[in-house]
Short mmCIF file of C-alpha atoms and ligand atoms in Angstrom, two decimals:
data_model
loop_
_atom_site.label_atom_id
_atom_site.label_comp_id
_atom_site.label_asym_id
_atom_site.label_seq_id
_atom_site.Cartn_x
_atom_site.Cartn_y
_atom_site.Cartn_z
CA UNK C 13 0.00 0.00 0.00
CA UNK C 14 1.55 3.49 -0.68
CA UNK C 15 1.69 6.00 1.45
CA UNK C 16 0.66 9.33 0.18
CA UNK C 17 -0.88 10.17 -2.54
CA UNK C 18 -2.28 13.90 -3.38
CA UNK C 19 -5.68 14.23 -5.39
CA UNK C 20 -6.44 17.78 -6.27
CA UNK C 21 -3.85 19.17 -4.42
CA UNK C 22 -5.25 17.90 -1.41
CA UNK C 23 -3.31 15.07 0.69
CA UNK C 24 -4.82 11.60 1.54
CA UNK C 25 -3.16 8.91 4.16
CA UNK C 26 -4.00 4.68 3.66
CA UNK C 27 -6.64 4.51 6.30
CA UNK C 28 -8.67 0.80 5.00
CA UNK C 29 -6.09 -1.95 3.22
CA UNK C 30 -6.93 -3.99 0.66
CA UNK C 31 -7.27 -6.94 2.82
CA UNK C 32 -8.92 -5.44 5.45
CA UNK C 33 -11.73 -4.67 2.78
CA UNK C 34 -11.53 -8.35 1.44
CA UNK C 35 -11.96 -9.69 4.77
CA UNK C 36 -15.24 -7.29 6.01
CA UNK C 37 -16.69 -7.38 2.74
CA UNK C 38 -17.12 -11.59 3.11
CA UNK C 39 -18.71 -11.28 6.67
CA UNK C 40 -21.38 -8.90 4.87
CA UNK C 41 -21.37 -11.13 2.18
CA UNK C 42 -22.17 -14.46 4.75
CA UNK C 43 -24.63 -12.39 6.87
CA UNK C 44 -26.70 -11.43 3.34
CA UNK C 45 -26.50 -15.14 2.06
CA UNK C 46 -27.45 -16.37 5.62
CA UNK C 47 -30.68 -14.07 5.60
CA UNK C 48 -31.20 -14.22 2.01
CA UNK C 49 -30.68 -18.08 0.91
CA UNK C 50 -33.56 -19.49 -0.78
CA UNK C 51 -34.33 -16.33 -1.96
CA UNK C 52 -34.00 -14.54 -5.36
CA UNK C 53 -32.43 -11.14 -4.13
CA UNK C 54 -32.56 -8.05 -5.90
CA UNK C 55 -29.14 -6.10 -5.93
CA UNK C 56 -29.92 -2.70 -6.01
CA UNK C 57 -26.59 -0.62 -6.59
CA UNK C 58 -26.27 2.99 -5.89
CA UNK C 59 -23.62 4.63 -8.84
CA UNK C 60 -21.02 5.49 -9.18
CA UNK C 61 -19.55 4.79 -5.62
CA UNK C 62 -21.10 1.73 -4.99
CA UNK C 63 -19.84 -0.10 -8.09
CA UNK C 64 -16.37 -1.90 -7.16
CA UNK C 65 -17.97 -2.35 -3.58
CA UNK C 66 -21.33 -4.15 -5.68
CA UNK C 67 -18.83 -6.81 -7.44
CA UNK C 68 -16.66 -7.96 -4.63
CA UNK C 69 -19.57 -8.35 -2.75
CA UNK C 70 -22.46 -9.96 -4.94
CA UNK C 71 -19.64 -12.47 -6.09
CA UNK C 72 -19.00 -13.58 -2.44
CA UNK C 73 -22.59 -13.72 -1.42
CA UNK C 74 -23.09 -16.19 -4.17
CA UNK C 75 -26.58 -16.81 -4.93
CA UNK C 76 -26.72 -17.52 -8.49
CA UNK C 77 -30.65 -16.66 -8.65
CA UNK C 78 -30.01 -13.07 -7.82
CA UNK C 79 -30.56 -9.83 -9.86
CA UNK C 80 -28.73 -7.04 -10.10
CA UNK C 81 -29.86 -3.26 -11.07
CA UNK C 82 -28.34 0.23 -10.92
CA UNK C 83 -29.61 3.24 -9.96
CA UNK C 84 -28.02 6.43 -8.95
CA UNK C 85 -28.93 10.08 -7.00
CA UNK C 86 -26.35 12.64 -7.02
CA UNK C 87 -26.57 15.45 -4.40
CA UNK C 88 -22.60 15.07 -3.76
CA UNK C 89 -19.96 17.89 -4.47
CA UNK C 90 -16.55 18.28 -3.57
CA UNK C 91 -16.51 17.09 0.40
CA UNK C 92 -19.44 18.96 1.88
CA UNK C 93 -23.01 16.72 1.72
CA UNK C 94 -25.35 19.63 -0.21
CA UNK C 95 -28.27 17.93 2.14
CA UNK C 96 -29.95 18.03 -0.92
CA UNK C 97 -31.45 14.81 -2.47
CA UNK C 98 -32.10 14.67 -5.92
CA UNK C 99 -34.07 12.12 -7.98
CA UNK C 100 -33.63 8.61 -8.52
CA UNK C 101 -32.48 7.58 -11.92
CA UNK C 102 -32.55 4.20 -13.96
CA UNK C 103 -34.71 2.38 -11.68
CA UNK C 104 -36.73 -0.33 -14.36
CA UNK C 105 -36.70 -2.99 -12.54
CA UNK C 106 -40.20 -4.42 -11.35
CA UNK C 107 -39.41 -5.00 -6.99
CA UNK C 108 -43.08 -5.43 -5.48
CA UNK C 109 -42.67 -8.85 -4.21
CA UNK C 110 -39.40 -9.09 -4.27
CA UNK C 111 -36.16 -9.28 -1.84
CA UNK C 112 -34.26 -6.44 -2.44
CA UNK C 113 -30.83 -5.32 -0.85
CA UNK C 114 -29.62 -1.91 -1.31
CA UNK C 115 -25.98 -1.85 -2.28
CA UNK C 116 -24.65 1.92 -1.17
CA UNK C 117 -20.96 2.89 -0.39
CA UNK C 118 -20.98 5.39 2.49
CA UNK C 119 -23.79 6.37 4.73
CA UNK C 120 -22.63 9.53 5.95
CA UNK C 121 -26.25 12.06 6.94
CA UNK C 122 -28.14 8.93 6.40
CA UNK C 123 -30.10 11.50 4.11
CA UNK C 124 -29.73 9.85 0.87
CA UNK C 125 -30.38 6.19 2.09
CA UNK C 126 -33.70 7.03 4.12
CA UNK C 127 -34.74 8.66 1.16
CA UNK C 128 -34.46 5.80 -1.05
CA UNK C 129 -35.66 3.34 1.53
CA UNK C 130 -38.94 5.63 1.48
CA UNK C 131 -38.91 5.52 -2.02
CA UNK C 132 -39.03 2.02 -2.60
CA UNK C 133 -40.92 0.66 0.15
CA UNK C 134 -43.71 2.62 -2.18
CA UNK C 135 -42.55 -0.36 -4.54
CA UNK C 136 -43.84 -2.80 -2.16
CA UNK C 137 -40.94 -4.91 -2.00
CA UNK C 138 -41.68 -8.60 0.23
CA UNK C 139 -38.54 -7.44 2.38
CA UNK C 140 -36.08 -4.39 1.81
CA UNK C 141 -32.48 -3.88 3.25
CA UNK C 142 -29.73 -1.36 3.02
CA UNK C 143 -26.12 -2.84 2.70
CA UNK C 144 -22.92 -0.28 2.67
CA UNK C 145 -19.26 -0.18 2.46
CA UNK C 146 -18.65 2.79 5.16
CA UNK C 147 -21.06 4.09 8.05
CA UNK C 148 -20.51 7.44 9.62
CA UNK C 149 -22.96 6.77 12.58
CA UNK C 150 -21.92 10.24 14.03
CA UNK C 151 -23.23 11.97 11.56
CA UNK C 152 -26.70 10.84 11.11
CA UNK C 153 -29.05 13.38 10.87
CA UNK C 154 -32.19 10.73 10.50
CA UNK C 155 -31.05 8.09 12.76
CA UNK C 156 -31.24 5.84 9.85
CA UNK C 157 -29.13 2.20 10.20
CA UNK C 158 -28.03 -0.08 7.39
CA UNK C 159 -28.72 -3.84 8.21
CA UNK C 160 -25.21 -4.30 7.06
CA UNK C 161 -22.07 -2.52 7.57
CA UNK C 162 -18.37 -3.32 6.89
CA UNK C 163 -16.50 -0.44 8.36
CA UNK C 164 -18.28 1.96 11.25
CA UNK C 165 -16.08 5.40 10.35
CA UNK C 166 -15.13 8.20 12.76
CA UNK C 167 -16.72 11.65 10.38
CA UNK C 168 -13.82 12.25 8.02
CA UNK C 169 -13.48 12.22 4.23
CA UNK C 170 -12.28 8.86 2.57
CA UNK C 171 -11.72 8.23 -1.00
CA UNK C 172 -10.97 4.77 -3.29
CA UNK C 173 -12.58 1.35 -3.68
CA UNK C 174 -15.12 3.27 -5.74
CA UNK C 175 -15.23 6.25 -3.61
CA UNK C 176 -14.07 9.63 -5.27
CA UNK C 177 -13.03 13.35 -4.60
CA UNK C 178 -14.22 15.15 -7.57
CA UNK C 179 -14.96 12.31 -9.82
CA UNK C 180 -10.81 11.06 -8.99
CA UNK C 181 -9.52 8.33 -7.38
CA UNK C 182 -12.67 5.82 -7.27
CA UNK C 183 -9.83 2.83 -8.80
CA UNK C 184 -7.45 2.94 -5.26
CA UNK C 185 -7.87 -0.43 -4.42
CA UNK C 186 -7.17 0.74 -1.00
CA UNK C 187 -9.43 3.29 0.93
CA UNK C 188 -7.56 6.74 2.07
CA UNK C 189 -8.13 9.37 4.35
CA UNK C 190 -7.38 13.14 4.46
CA UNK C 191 -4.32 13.73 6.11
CA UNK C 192 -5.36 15.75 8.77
CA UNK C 193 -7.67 13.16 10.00
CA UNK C 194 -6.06 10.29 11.23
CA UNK C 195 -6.62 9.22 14.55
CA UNK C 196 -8.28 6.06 15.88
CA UNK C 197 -10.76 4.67 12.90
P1 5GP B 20 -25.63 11.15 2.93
O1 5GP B 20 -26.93 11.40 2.21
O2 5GP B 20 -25.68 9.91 3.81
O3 5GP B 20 -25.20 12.36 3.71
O4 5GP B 20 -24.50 11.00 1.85
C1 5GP B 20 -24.24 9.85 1.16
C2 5GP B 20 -23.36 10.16 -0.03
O5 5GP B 20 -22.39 11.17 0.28
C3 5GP B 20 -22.53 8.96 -0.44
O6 5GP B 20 -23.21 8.14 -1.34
C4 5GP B 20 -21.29 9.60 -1.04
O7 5GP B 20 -21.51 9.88 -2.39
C5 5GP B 20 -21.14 10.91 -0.29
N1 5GP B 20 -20.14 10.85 0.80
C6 5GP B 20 -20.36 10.95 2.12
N2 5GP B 20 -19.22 10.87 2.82
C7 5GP B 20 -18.23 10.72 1.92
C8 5GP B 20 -16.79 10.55 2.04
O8 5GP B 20 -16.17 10.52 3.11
N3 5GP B 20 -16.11 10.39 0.87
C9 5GP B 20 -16.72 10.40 -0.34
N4 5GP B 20 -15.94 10.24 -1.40
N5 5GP B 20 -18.05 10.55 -0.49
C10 5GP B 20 -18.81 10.70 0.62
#
């Protein structure tokens, strides 16, 4: 893993390895294919961060019989959360009936994910669950919670494994942190 790296002039520390990822993103991947066996589960992936997240961990749950869709909101600029939520996009899919499992990458306000879990409970969905990457459970404004988590996250801005600073550095296979911000995770 290297050590430094500067994106737009702005300098980022390894906070999340590789391996650490790997490891967190199989007991997600158990705990969905322990609820969900039996089932045909709809993926529902949030773009763009959720994409590299979405592979690693659909292939590790494993259940040949699922689906997978993408939608995507983007209220997101630079490192400040606008608060505001925009529309969702792309959604075809037919989900009343179905099990779906929201695939996100960060819950940070918690804004964005209780407004899509409003959104498609409308769908009528048999059951309905929100899976992400990173949680920032100190900065909820809603007091929404995922039903699965891989990393809890102390409020600070991370970029890689599909997360980005200005549309850069979503490839890192390794999740960084802003340098000033890098005490206890
Ligand atoms: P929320 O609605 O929960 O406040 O925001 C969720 C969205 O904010 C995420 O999908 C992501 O796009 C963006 N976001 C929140 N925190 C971070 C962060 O630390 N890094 C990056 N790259 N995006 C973030």
């Amino acid at each position: 893993m290297e050590k430094e790296i500067t994106i737009n002039g702005l300098t980022f520390v390894p906070y999340i390895s590789r391996d650490e990822i790997r490891e967190q993103v199989s007991r997600v991947a158990g705990e969905i294919r322990r609820d969900l066996s039996g089932c045909e589960p709809v993926f529902l992936c949030v773009l763009n961060g959720s994409f590299i997240f979405a592979a690693d961990l659909i292939r590790e749950v494993g259940i040949d019989d699922c689906h997978v869709c993408f939608v995507r909101y983007s209220s997101y600029e630079g490192m400040n959360s606008s608060g505001k939520i925009k529309q969702l996009i792309g959604l075809t899919e037919e989900l009343e009936g179905k099990d779906v499992v929201i695939v996100e990458d960060i819950v940070d306000t918690g804004l964005t994910a209780s407004n899509l879990m409003d959104d498609l409970r409308r769908r009528r969905p048999r059951s309905l669950r929100f899976a992400t990457l990173l949680h920032k459970p100190e900065c909820t404004k809603t007091g929404f919670i995922p039903d699965y988590v891989a990393f809890s996250i102390h409020p600070r801005f991370i970029v890689g494994y599909g997360l980005d600073l200005d549309g850069k550095a979503r490839n890192l296979p390794d999740i960084y942190v802003i340098k000033e911000e890098t005490e206890d995770r």
